[in-house]
Amino acid sequence: MKADQLRTDKKRVTINDVAHLAGVVPSTVSHVLNQTASISEETRSRVLRAVEELNYSPNASARALRQKRTRLIGVAVQDISSEFYARCAASILEEARKDCYCVLLCDAAFDKENLKKGVMTLIERRVDGLIFIGGGNDEEIIREAQNAGVPIIMGDRHFEDFPSVEFDNRNTVRKLVKLLWKAGYQNYTYASEPTKIQGNLRERYEGFLEGLRECGASGEQIRVVFDERLHKEKIKGSFQIFENLISQTEDKEGTMVYVTSNDLIAYGILAAAEKKGIPIPGKLAVVGFDNIQLSEYYVPGLTTIAQDEKLLGRNCYQLFKKVIHGQVQERHIVLEQQIIGRESAILPLDGIKESKGR
Amino acid sequence: MKADQLRTDKKRVTINDVAHLAGVVPSTVSHVLNQTASISEETRSRVLRAVEELNYSPNASARALRQKRTRLIGVAVQDISSEFYARCAASILEEARKDCYCVLLCDAAFDKENLKKGVMTLIERRVDGLIFIGGGNDEEIIREAQNAGVPIIMGDRHFEDFPSVEFDNRNTVRKLVKLLWKAGYQNYTYASEPTKIQGNLRERYEGFLEGLRECGASGEQIRVVFDERLHKEKIKGSFQIFENLISQTEDKEGTMVYVTSNDLIAYGILAAAEKKGIPIPGKLAVVGFDNIQLSEYYVPGLTTIAQDEKLLGRNCYQLFKKVIHGQVQERHIVLEQQIIGRESAILPLDGIKESKGR
DNA sequence: GTGAAAGCGCTAACAT
DNA sequence: ATGTTAGCGCTTTCAC
């Protein structure tokens, strides 16, 4: 036996076996199973009995080859280990399951090469569609899929005119900043991964700046920290960065509020602050992003921005279905985010949701 | 156009097109691409040029149909949204990618019906193997896959004689309890999802009881809480449960230590304790399970048990490869867990890892 | 209402 | 070293 040969050689039951047992011809079995022609009730039940008896399960590869569609959908995420992406994937999986679509997952793990290799494989698999969740700076990979004729959907992201489902990042953060200003915060630090790669991160940052400008904040009141370390191990990176930086804020008059692009980054800052014994939210306040499960119960409760991953996933999937059926009305869907006020940063009560949940 | 018809009808380039352009016959192209025969350097380069020029990408369905193997692997998890399962999946995805295997993910989302439907679809897809991570009480589903002839691997789980990769739950918890005893804790509460479904949870619980028995603890010192609410929304459920229960511990002499089956459950308890103003770890101590990313930075740092998800995933994948190649030596792999002492429960220093990371 | 027949794109055994 | 050929399991015209 060759080393690379599988021992999957066991005979599987085919449509022919079913046909034979039912005393009909394969195409009849196919028609019964797919309801693609009217079959007499008698033959129908004979066929179904044979299917049952042989425990027949149609071969999806053969079907795909013939039908020129696979009922496979590719989902490429930046990092399946992070709660946001995992929830997006879960949502798409849920929709797909109802539909008998299968999901081929591609986890870039923050690495462009991984993404490329994964997407190329998805193309070979002839996925009926490809949903990119997050990411950026990967035009070449998208082109590859585009040239292969794979319908593409962008989730939590925008790229050229590809159909997309996005959150209203800029406006939400602008609104957030205004609330913070109204609450009396004077000094602002924006803490995020570098924004060059991901457009949605850039939008958030711009919303941050816009909001402050509209409030009339001066340059001295604004500090910005972009750091590569905030990409992968966000908490650790954040803790390391702010363990040093944080002391500087103590000199300033008024409270420093940290606006971050991620709850985990916020936790790193909180951890650093606790270590230094800085009172929260008195001398230092923090706002996260994503509203992960823990954020409601962390002490202090984390003020953050919730994104409905389930809604994002569902919309991506539905957009995909529309695209492959050639019925696209609206190509760009924008979803609202929700500002959630808790203890880590005090927000004025009007207009935002106070969700303590307890 | 029929409603159900896709507009994927665009002609894709096939091996015939490549052969034609290169002036050879399809099988030669196949041989070049798969290195399955020796081809003269000259034809080889001609073929490759044609492949390049036409941007040819082989059709995986056709190949699968012919080869009777799909290079598809199914991964079924209990809940992709939780960090543990997501990391396991990420690890398998990483291994599979290197190998040009694709992963079809099935997320049960804690629902047996979901699992069943998902697995049936995976069977139709003719996955070369199926890795179950976690779960239980689903014999019928496993049988279905078994009868379909799909090689099965169990991860973080044991079922009959199926090849498996597990953690040494019983011994780890036994060891943990002994350390807690040695540290002087007198009162113990075990907090977990019900253990009927998942064998590994049962092992942990038994390790807990064994450890305490060996230490000579009396029945009055032991309390056990199994609750359905700890399955899905673990933190919320935990908080709700212990918000009431926790007060009772204040009457007792000595500190109550909570041994839990999950970090999130531990956080629910911590949140409840903080709300009640109970000093940690003075009057109440907590041990988690899984060592999620946040646990190192939470204040107080969470004493917990780390499981190497990457190692689990890798071992599952490698076991799968061995199984399909018919070379299985050891069918059951047991991995060590790691007890990590932090501030939420004090452990004696000897024999365990003090991982503060800062 | 059912059967006959072709073919989706690829690989593998065999022939040359 | 390359070409010929058959066929994987299914669907889908097209006859009857």
XYZ file of C-alpha atoms (C1' of nucleotides) in Angstrom:
748
model
C 0.000 0.000 0.000
C 1.348 3.330 -0.989
C 1.984 5.657 1.908
C -0.382 8.262 0.592
C -3.219 5.935 -0.141
C -6.260 6.083 2.036
C -8.083 3.118 3.369
C -11.367 4.787 2.482
C -11.845 2.234 -0.254
C -14.967 0.740 1.236
C -17.815 0.676 -1.242
C -20.403 3.302 -0.531
C -23.993 2.921 -1.637
C -24.833 4.958 -4.711
C -27.938 6.096 -6.451
C -27.644 3.058 -8.677
C -27.922 0.706 -5.740
C -31.045 2.478 -4.628
C -32.520 2.387 -8.106
C -31.745 -1.279 -8.429
C -33.379 -2.186 -5.143
C -36.434 -0.078 -5.916
C -36.683 -1.536 -9.388
C -36.396 1.818 -11.102
C -33.741 3.737 -12.975
C -31.333 6.161 -11.281
C -32.893 9.263 -12.730
C -36.189 8.343 -11.101
C -34.480 8.158 -7.734
C -32.972 11.543 -8.384
C -36.363 12.959 -9.258
C -37.909 11.584 -6.116
C -35.146 12.946 -3.932
C -35.061 16.353 -5.518
C -38.769 16.644 -6.318
C -37.798 17.619 -9.785
C -40.532 15.700 -11.596
C -43.885 14.284 -10.665
C -43.539 10.662 -9.656
C -46.390 8.324 -8.847
C -46.966 7.881 -5.175
C -46.265 4.193 -5.488
C -42.796 4.439 -7.040
C -42.022 7.302 -4.742
C -42.560 5.262 -1.632
C -40.710 2.315 -3.119
C -37.736 4.541 -3.758
C -37.857 6.079 -0.320
C -38.008 2.656 1.251
C -34.912 1.630 -0.655
C -33.145 4.827 0.421
C -34.027 4.036 3.998
C -33.006 0.424 3.795
C -29.643 1.118 2.244
C -29.088 4.199 4.368
C -28.323 6.076 1.210
C -26.717 9.463 1.404
C -26.139 11.298 -1.863
C -22.591 12.199 -2.767
C -22.246 15.959 -2.642
C -19.151 16.009 -4.845
C -20.918 14.257 -7.674
C -23.892 16.491 -7.331
C -21.715 19.572 -7.250
C -19.825 18.474 -10.317
C -23.004 18.044 -12.239
C -24.862 21.083 -10.975
C -21.940 23.430 -11.104
C -22.613 24.623 -7.641
C -21.358 23.246 -4.393
C -23.631 24.581 -1.676
C -20.392 25.511 -0.002
C -19.750 28.949 1.329
C -16.373 30.249 2.360
C -15.977 32.440 5.414
C -12.654 34.172 5.958
C -12.040 35.833 9.301
C -9.121 37.704 10.781
C -8.946 35.633 13.940
C -11.424 32.983 14.902
C -10.106 32.947 18.468
C -11.481 36.355 19.253
C -15.017 36.577 20.478
C -16.227 39.016 17.874
C -15.167 36.952 14.886
C -16.260 33.721 16.520
C -19.739 35.125 17.022
C -19.893 36.337 13.443
C -18.902 32.895 12.245
C -21.436 31.282 14.561
C -24.158 33.430 13.098
C -23.271 32.557 9.524
C -23.024 28.895 10.464
C -26.483 29.058 11.936
C -28.027 30.576 8.834
C -26.169 28.221 6.547
C -27.236 25.174 8.495
C -30.910 25.969 8.043
C -30.224 26.144 4.341
C -28.163 22.987 4.021
C -25.203 25.083 3.072
C -21.845 24.099 4.465
C -19.295 26.589 5.702
C -15.636 26.305 4.881
C -13.854 28.392 7.435
C -10.608 30.171 6.736
C -8.828 31.668 9.723
C -6.172 34.164 8.752
C -4.860 34.283 12.316
C -3.761 37.853 11.519
C -1.470 36.616 8.776
C -1.914 37.590 5.175
C -0.137 34.522 3.868
C -2.525 32.286 5.764
C -5.428 34.155 4.291
C -4.074 33.826 0.806
C -3.441 30.137 1.025
C -6.831 29.555 2.613
C -8.700 31.559 0.012
C -6.927 29.806 -2.841
C -8.091 26.515 -1.427
C -11.626 27.820 -1.143
C -11.490 28.765 -4.801
C -10.456 25.249 -5.743
C -13.377 24.025 -3.733
C -15.579 26.173 -5.938
C -17.394 27.764 -3.032
C -20.619 29.381 -4.186
C -19.632 32.516 -2.345
C -17.035 34.009 -0.092
C -17.645 36.183 2.928
C -14.743 38.222 4.217
C -15.204 39.319 7.805
C -12.854 42.111 8.772
C -9.335 42.351 7.469
C -7.865 44.622 4.865
C -4.735 45.301 2.855
C -5.410 42.170 0.859
C -6.587 43.500 -2.455
C -4.558 40.955 -4.337
C -6.320 38.103 -2.563
C -9.741 39.553 -3.229
C -8.875 39.966 -6.892
C -7.896 36.353 -7.030
C -11.338 35.346 -5.826
C -12.987 37.872 -8.076
C -11.169 36.590 -11.141
C -12.194 33.092 -10.230
C -15.770 34.305 -10.483
C -16.599 33.769 -6.830
C -19.301 36.105 -5.508
C -17.836 38.114 -2.653
C -19.485 39.670 0.383
C -17.735 42.018 2.771
C -18.688 41.880 6.433
C -17.658 44.556 8.945
C -15.745 46.033 6.080
C -15.988 47.938 2.870
C -14.017 47.407 -0.297
C -14.755 49.127 -3.556
C -18.202 48.232 -4.691
C -18.422 44.735 -3.311
C -21.666 44.112 -1.478
C -21.104 44.799 2.172
C -22.581 44.786 5.632
C -20.958 47.288 7.936
C -21.357 49.043 11.217
C -21.669 52.756 11.468
C -18.316 53.117 13.194
C -17.595 56.742 12.503
C -20.905 58.044 13.745
C -21.009 55.841 16.791
C -17.604 56.916 17.994
C -18.388 60.520 17.207
C -21.500 60.222 19.295
C -19.573 58.479 22.055
C -16.976 61.215 22.232
C -19.645 63.855 22.466
C -21.233 62.023 25.345
C -17.893 61.791 27.093
C -17.331 65.476 26.557
C -20.745 66.216 27.915
C -19.925 64.094 30.940
C -17.019 66.392 31.568
C -13.978 64.424 30.465
C -11.164 66.748 29.446
C -8.314 64.539 28.306
C -8.600 61.875 25.639
C -6.361 59.030 24.575
C -7.220 56.934 21.577
C -5.738 53.449 21.813
C -5.896 51.121 18.852
C -4.116 48.806 16.519
C -2.633 50.721 13.581
C -5.462 51.758 11.286
C -3.700 51.440 7.974
C -4.918 47.949 7.309
C -8.497 47.961 8.484
C -10.804 50.605 7.147
C -13.285 50.214 9.968
C -10.569 51.029 12.502
C -9.776 54.138 10.576
C -13.404 55.149 10.628
C -13.484 54.815 14.356
C -10.414 56.933 14.742
C -11.797 59.567 12.436
C -15.063 59.582 14.347
C -13.017 60.118 17.480
C -11.230 63.117 16.005
C -14.339 64.553 14.444
C -16.283 64.295 17.648
C -13.592 66.061 19.610
C -13.192 68.738 16.987
C -16.904 69.385 17.050
C -16.749 69.671 20.816
C -13.976 72.189 20.491
C -11.237 70.169 22.119
C -7.690 71.438 21.772
C -4.751 69.399 20.522
C -3.255 69.196 23.985
C -6.289 67.347 25.183
C -5.841 64.601 22.624
C -3.339 61.815 22.621
C -3.209 58.927 20.179
C -1.559 55.550 20.595
C -1.338 53.189 17.658
C 0.673 50.112 18.365
C 1.281 46.843 16.543
C 1.239 44.983 19.823
C -2.468 45.617 20.054
C -3.175 43.270 17.191
C -2.521 39.788 18.401
C -2.281 39.482 22.151
C -4.357 42.513 22.839
C -4.542 42.440 26.606
C -0.896 41.699 27.084
C 0.138 44.304 24.547
C -2.149 46.873 26.042
C -0.937 46.197 29.564
C 2.692 46.493 28.509
C 2.128 49.726 26.643
C 0.056 51.476 29.252
C 1.906 50.266 32.278
C 4.423 52.930 31.339
C 2.295 55.508 29.591
C -0.374 55.664 32.231
C 1.742 57.474 34.808
C 1.987 60.466 32.555
C -1.717 61.081 32.818
C -1.523 61.590 36.533
C 0.207 64.880 36.048
C -2.625 66.295 34.029
C -5.579 68.136 35.406
C -8.849 66.238 35.092
C -9.577 62.666 34.208
C -8.007 60.923 31.243
C -10.472 58.852 29.280
C -9.158 56.088 27.059
C -11.177 55.342 23.976
C -10.145 51.978 22.586
C -10.945 49.810 19.598
C -11.459 46.663 21.605
C -12.633 45.483 25.021
C -9.447 43.521 25.553
C -7.335 46.599 24.998
C -9.524 48.332 27.557
C -8.902 45.521 30.022
C -5.173 45.868 29.584
C -5.467 49.528 30.495
C -7.681 48.755 33.467
C -5.190 46.170 34.669
C -2.349 48.663 34.345
C -4.370 51.294 36.190
C -5.253 48.919 38.992
C -1.622 48.001 39.355
C -0.697 51.657 39.694
C -3.554 52.213 42.087
C -5.192 54.822 39.920
C -8.855 55.317 40.800
C -11.390 54.350 38.142
C -13.396 56.089 36.804
C -12.232 59.014 38.932
C -8.776 59.676 37.602
C -8.863 57.360 34.633
C -11.779 56.173 32.518
C -11.918 53.578 29.775
C -14.253 52.739 26.942
C -13.977 49.415 25.145
C -15.341 48.119 21.879
C -17.317 44.932 21.135
C -19.068 44.341 24.446
C -17.738 40.850 25.009
C -19.625 38.588 27.334
C -17.512 39.457 30.328
C -17.810 43.200 30.018
C -21.154 43.352 31.758
C -19.789 41.592 34.826
C -16.268 42.868 35.053
C -15.702 45.171 38.012
C -15.883 47.987 37.115
C -18.465 47.273 34.418
C -16.965 48.224 31.093
C -18.457 51.100 29.178
C -18.273 49.948 25.607
C -19.836 49.785 22.174
C -21.876 46.721 21.304
C -21.959 45.321 17.819
C -24.620 42.811 16.960
C -22.549 40.012 15.464
C -25.582 37.846 14.928
C -27.194 40.518 12.828
C -23.991 41.061 10.907
C -23.656 37.364 10.118
C -27.259 36.979 9.146
C -27.153 39.967 6.846
C -23.968 38.760 5.195
C -25.513 35.402 4.529
C -28.724 36.837 3.182
C -26.822 39.219 0.982
C -24.876 36.283 -0.355
C -28.071 34.439 -1.196
C -29.434 37.437 -2.975
C -26.260 37.920 -4.935
C -26.130 34.378 -6.238
C -29.756 34.593 -7.239
C -29.043 37.741 -9.121
C -31.405 39.833 -7.061
C -29.415 42.541 -5.392
C -31.284 45.686 -4.583
C -29.223 47.318 -1.880
C -25.591 46.383 -1.990
C -24.422 48.194 1.116
C -26.061 47.617 4.455
C -25.142 49.725 7.458
C -25.944 48.498 10.942
C -26.244 50.572 14.079
C -23.968 50.060 17.015
C -24.954 50.611 20.581
C -23.193 52.673 23.188
C -23.413 50.950 26.545
C -22.703 52.998 29.626
C -21.272 51.203 32.659
C -18.861 52.136 35.411
C -15.513 52.310 33.645
C -16.503 55.605 32.047
C -19.450 57.702 33.100
C -21.838 58.792 30.391
C -24.726 61.215 30.672
C -27.949 59.262 30.992
C -29.848 60.674 28.054
C -29.804 58.952 24.741
C -27.691 55.962 25.596
C -28.482 52.590 26.965
C -27.618 51.887 30.569
C -27.191 48.161 30.473
C -26.013 46.792 33.718
C -28.088 43.658 33.434
C -28.221 43.289 37.173
C -34.873 32.015 -15.133
C -36.005 29.696 -12.410
C -35.880 31.209 -8.952
C -33.537 28.548 -7.704
C -31.114 28.799 -10.528
C -27.774 30.345 -9.914
C -26.075 32.707 -12.195
C -22.855 30.778 -11.694
C -23.120 29.527 -15.235
C -19.991 31.219 -16.439
C -17.627 28.819 -18.121
C -14.708 27.918 -15.955
C -11.413 26.793 -17.413
C -10.897 23.051 -17.186
C -8.015 20.688 -17.508
C -8.995 20.206 -21.132
C -8.468 23.851 -21.896
C -5.042 23.681 -20.340
C -4.186 20.522 -22.242
C -5.346 22.048 -25.478
C -3.307 25.202 -25.042
C -0.225 23.243 -24.040
C -0.685 20.854 -26.930
C -0.900 17.795 -24.729
C -3.589 15.480 -23.464
C -5.457 16.078 -20.176
C -3.855 13.208 -18.338
C -0.460 14.737 -18.965
C -1.595 17.940 -17.348
C -2.847 15.925 -14.432
C 0.474 14.154 -14.158
C 2.366 17.397 -14.176
C 0.159 18.943 -11.536
C 0.152 15.949 -9.254
C 3.673 14.763 -9.965
C 2.264 11.346 -10.531
C 4.459 10.423 -13.494
C 7.765 11.614 -14.835
C 7.257 14.240 -17.480
C 9.950 15.780 -19.634
C 11.064 19.145 -18.460
C 9.965 20.660 -21.723
C 6.327 19.515 -21.648
C 6.203 20.260 -17.981
C 7.048 23.893 -18.453
C 4.679 24.167 -21.388
C 1.883 22.820 -19.254
C 2.714 25.100 -16.366
C 2.780 28.069 -18.661
C -0.672 27.191 -19.912
C -1.901 26.788 -16.351
C -0.531 30.203 -15.542
C -1.919 31.830 -18.630
C -5.423 30.489 -18.179
C -5.290 30.927 -14.413
C -6.374 27.344 -14.093
C -7.558 26.063 -10.760
C -8.475 22.378 -10.568
C -12.019 21.522 -9.598
C -11.936 19.873 -6.198
C -15.333 18.243 -6.632
C -14.287 16.431 -9.761
C -11.056 15.359 -8.161
C -12.872 14.173 -5.068
C -15.362 12.223 -7.102
C -12.626 10.458 -8.910
C -10.265 9.894 -6.026
C -12.916 8.944 -3.534
C -11.521 11.322 -1.032
C -12.332 14.925 -0.519
C -9.486 16.411 1.509
C -12.270 17.759 3.651
C -12.295 17.321 7.369
C -15.287 17.946 9.573
C -14.900 19.591 12.947
C -17.861 19.583 15.288
C -17.697 21.750 18.388
C -20.107 22.449 21.191
C -19.917 26.203 20.876
C -17.588 28.068 18.575
C -18.254 31.318 20.430
C -16.412 30.201 23.517
C -12.720 30.804 23.650
C -11.744 27.229 24.350
C -13.532 25.740 21.365
C -12.515 28.597 19.123
C -8.879 27.986 19.972
C -9.229 24.284 19.339
C -10.764 25.006 15.973
C -8.050 27.526 15.182
C -5.419 24.937 15.901
C -7.009 22.341 13.646
C -7.475 24.947 10.947
C -3.813 25.793 11.150
C -2.693 22.199 10.771
C -5.175 21.545 7.995
C -4.098 24.594 6.052
C -0.494 23.422 5.898
C -1.816 20.193 4.457
C -4.218 21.661 1.930
C -7.081 20.132 3.840
C -10.223 22.159 4.225
C -12.224 22.307 7.405
C -15.984 22.115 7.420
C -17.045 23.527 10.734
C -20.154 22.397 12.528
C -21.203 24.460 15.507
C -23.709 22.698 17.713
C -24.345 25.874 19.692
C -25.190 23.588 22.633
C -28.053 22.050 20.698
C -28.156 18.402 19.793
C -30.448 18.918 16.827
C -28.036 21.390 15.342
C -25.245 18.911 15.771
C -27.220 16.167 14.129
C -28.193 18.198 11.132
C -24.669 19.503 10.748
C -23.078 16.091 10.963
C -25.507 14.629 8.439
C -24.458 17.326 6.018
C -20.814 16.577 6.666
C -21.491 12.956 5.831
C -23.043 13.929 2.517
C -19.959 15.960 1.873
C -17.972 12.797 2.337
C -15.508 14.348 4.745
C -12.385 12.237 5.052
C -12.694 12.410 8.807
C -14.674 13.933 11.588
C -13.305 15.441 14.762
C -15.702 15.900 17.633
C -14.504 18.436 20.176
C -16.340 18.172 23.449
C -19.995 17.312 23.694
C -21.669 14.113 24.726
C -25.005 12.355 24.937
C -25.024 12.075 21.188
C -24.316 8.420 20.596
C -26.912 8.228 17.875
C -25.163 10.959 15.905
C -21.796 9.331 16.249
C -23.251 6.027 15.083
C -24.608 7.752 12.054
C -21.140 8.916 11.121
C -19.650 5.572 11.987
C -22.117 3.710 9.792
C -21.327 6.088 6.982
C -17.740 4.897 7.283
C -16.330 8.243 8.350
C -13.200 7.981 10.509
C -13.908 9.648 13.827
C -11.595 11.358 16.301
C -12.650 12.486 19.743
C -11.079 15.644 21.145
C -11.358 16.642 24.813
C -13.588 13.652 25.092
C -13.733 9.914 25.228
C -16.274 7.635 23.671
C -15.939 3.890 23.559
C -12.868 2.957 21.630
C -12.783 5.820 19.182
C -9.335 7.370 18.896
C -9.164 10.280 21.283
C -7.100 13.143 22.612
C -8.019 14.099 26.136
C -6.847 16.065 29.095
C -6.097 14.452 32.389
C -9.048 16.131 34.091
C -9.488 13.839 37.039
C -5.888 13.942 38.169
C -5.473 17.637 37.639
C -8.477 18.529 39.739
C -7.460 16.000 42.369
C -4.070 17.641 42.530
C -5.644 21.085 42.626
C -7.873 20.196 45.534
C -4.945 18.828 47.464
C -3.071 22.052 46.911
C -6.051 24.046 48.124
C -6.293 21.845 51.191
C -2.629 22.324 51.849
C -3.123 26.054 51.546
C -5.604 25.803 54.361
C -8.983 26.118 52.688
C -11.677 24.409 54.727
C -14.917 24.790 52.796
C -15.399 23.722 49.193
C -18.074 24.413 46.635
C -17.988 22.720 43.270
C -19.764 24.765 40.605
C -20.374 23.295 37.190
C -22.780 22.579 34.416
C -24.551 19.273 34.993
C -22.091 16.457 34.310
C -24.447 13.926 32.812
C -23.741 14.931 29.261
C -20.038 15.556 29.182
C -17.725 12.886 30.451
C -14.842 15.251 30.978
C -16.955 17.350 33.327
C -17.769 14.246 35.276
C -14.083 13.412 35.544
C -13.369 16.816 36.964
C -16.076 16.450 39.531
C -14.860 13.023 40.512
C -11.344 14.333 40.825
C -12.699 17.019 43.103
C -14.408 14.466 45.350
C -11.475 12.084 45.321
C -9.051 14.789 46.230
C -11.132 15.938 49.156
C -11.711 12.394 50.336
C -7.999 11.743 50.265
C -7.458 14.894 52.271
C -9.954 13.683 54.828
C -12.570 16.359 54.305
C -15.976 15.839 55.889
C -19.281 16.038 54.081
C -20.133 19.312 55.754
C -17.148 20.928 54.165
C -18.325 20.073 50.676
C -21.081 21.683 48.685
C -21.950 20.967 45.066
C -23.839 23.131 42.620
C -24.841 21.743 39.259
C -27.007 24.066 37.259
C -28.272 24.117 33.693
C -27.850 27.861 33.576
C -24.097 27.374 33.565
C -24.185 25.941 30.077
C -24.967 28.746 27.730
C -24.570 32.171 29.237
C -22.077 31.091 31.809
C -21.243 34.383 33.461
C -24.792 35.543 33.687
C -25.996 32.182 34.969
C -23.201 31.998 37.474
C -23.830 35.503 38.734
C -27.524 34.839 39.155
C -26.968 31.589 40.995
C -24.285 32.778 43.345
C -25.682 36.191 44.033
C -28.044 34.347 46.349
C -25.996 31.360 47.395
C -22.897 33.282 48.290
C -24.336 34.876 51.417
C -24.649 31.497 53.034
C -20.903 31.057 53.031
C -20.402 34.060 55.202
C -21.836 32.225 58.173
C -19.267 29.492 57.968
C -15.924 29.510 59.678
C -12.996 29.826 57.324
C -12.827 30.691 53.660
C -15.061 29.107 51.045
C -13.230 28.136 47.906
C -15.200 27.697 44.718
C -13.863 25.150 42.280
C -15.461 25.685 38.898
C -15.440 24.054 35.490
C -14.917 27.271 33.590
C -13.286 30.672 33.931
C -16.510 32.428 33.039
C -18.350 30.681 35.841
C -15.569 31.836 38.116
C -16.032 35.408 36.932
C -19.729 35.240 37.693
C -18.879 34.240 41.237
C -16.278 36.969 41.550
C -18.772 39.526 40.307
C -21.348 38.334 42.822
C -18.766 38.456 45.593
C -17.661 41.936 44.677
C -21.233 43.088 44.684
C -21.691 41.709 48.178
C -18.424 43.210 49.254
C -16.932 39.881 50.251
C -13.129 40.029 50.446
C -11.232 37.923 47.913
C -9.344 35.709 48.467
C -9.729 36.278 52.175
C -13.301 35.161 52.774
C -13.988 33.703 49.366
C -11.663 32.124 46.836
C -12.295 30.959 43.297
C -10.593 28.668 40.845
C -11.536 28.742 37.171
C -10.915 26.400 34.288
C -9.460 27.073 30.809
C -7.229 30.057 31.497
C -8.793 32.371 28.962
C -6.770 35.285 27.738
C -8.202 37.693 30.251
C -7.556 35.574 33.311
C -3.978 36.662 33.640
C -4.955 40.334 33.785
C -8.224 40.272 35.629
C -8.000 41.792 39.087
C -7.691 39.633 41.098
C -5.729 37.357 38.763
C -7.689 34.177 38.336
C -6.263 30.967 39.692
C -7.196 28.442 37.076
C -6.298 25.378 35.062
C -4.789 25.880 31.650
C -5.486 23.530 28.799
C -3.302 23.715 25.735
C -5.886 23.980 22.989
C -3.249 24.239 20.328
C -1.756 20.961 21.407
C -5.174 19.368 21.541
C -6.037 20.494 18.036
C -2.719 19.462 16.617
C -2.923 16.037 18.170
C -6.449 15.518 16.916
C -5.407 16.388 13.417
C -2.358 14.188 13.492
C -4.364 11.321 14.881
C -6.810 11.795 12.050
C -4.020 11.616 9.503
C -2.694 8.477 11.059
C -6.098 6.873 11.123
C -6.836 7.474 7.466
C -3.440 6.121 6.552
C -4.129 3.044 8.560
C -1.234 3.560 10.912
C -2.607 3.913 14.389
C -0.320 2.893 17.177
C -1.680 4.655 20.209
C -5.350 5.405 19.967
C -5.750 7.373 23.157
C -3.616 10.372 23.895
C -3.744 12.050 27.281
C -2.465 15.592 27.685
C -1.398 17.267 30.878
C -3.157 20.329 32.194
C -1.480 23.055 34.136
C -2.521 24.508 37.448
C -1.894 28.231 37.453
C -1.830 29.987 40.783
C -2.863 33.639 40.884
C -4.639 35.842 43.399
C -8.211 34.568 43.329
C -7.175 31.474 45.272
C -3.882 31.078 47.056
C -1.913 27.944 46.315
C 1.220 26.707 48.053
C 4.224 27.532 45.934
C 5.703 24.087 45.454
C 4.850 22.055 42.425
C 2.678 24.519 40.600
C 3.313 27.266 38.171
C 3.067 30.833 39.383
C 2.215 32.591 36.190
C 1.543 36.205 36.761
C 3.083 37.347 33.547
C 3.853 40.734 34.974
C -44.788 8.973 -15.160
C -40.574 6.711 -16.222
C -36.434 5.270 -18.882
C -32.238 6.022 -21.859
C -28.194 8.419 -22.422
C -24.919 11.962 -22.106
C -21.632 14.417 -19.551
C -19.882 17.505 -15.444
C -13.925 17.598 -14.650
C -10.888 14.846 -13.194
C -7.518 10.649 -12.421
C -5.474 6.104 -13.023
C -4.766 1.868 -15.355
C -3.045 0.595 -19.355
C -1.040 0.923 -23.871
C 2.368 2.649 -26.755
C 7.494 10.061 -21.640
C 2.970 10.650 -23.306
C -1.642 9.245 -25.127
C -6.052 6.393 -24.805
C -9.791 5.131 -22.287
C -12.989 4.341 -18.815
C -15.541 5.825 -15.092
C -16.253 8.196 -10.268
C -21.967 9.442 -8.816
C -24.961 12.320 -10.000
C -28.515 15.345 -12.815
C -30.934 16.582 -16.804
C -32.524 16.815 -21.265
C -35.128 14.171 -24.270
C -37.923 10.204 -25.708
C -41.727 7.404 -25.102
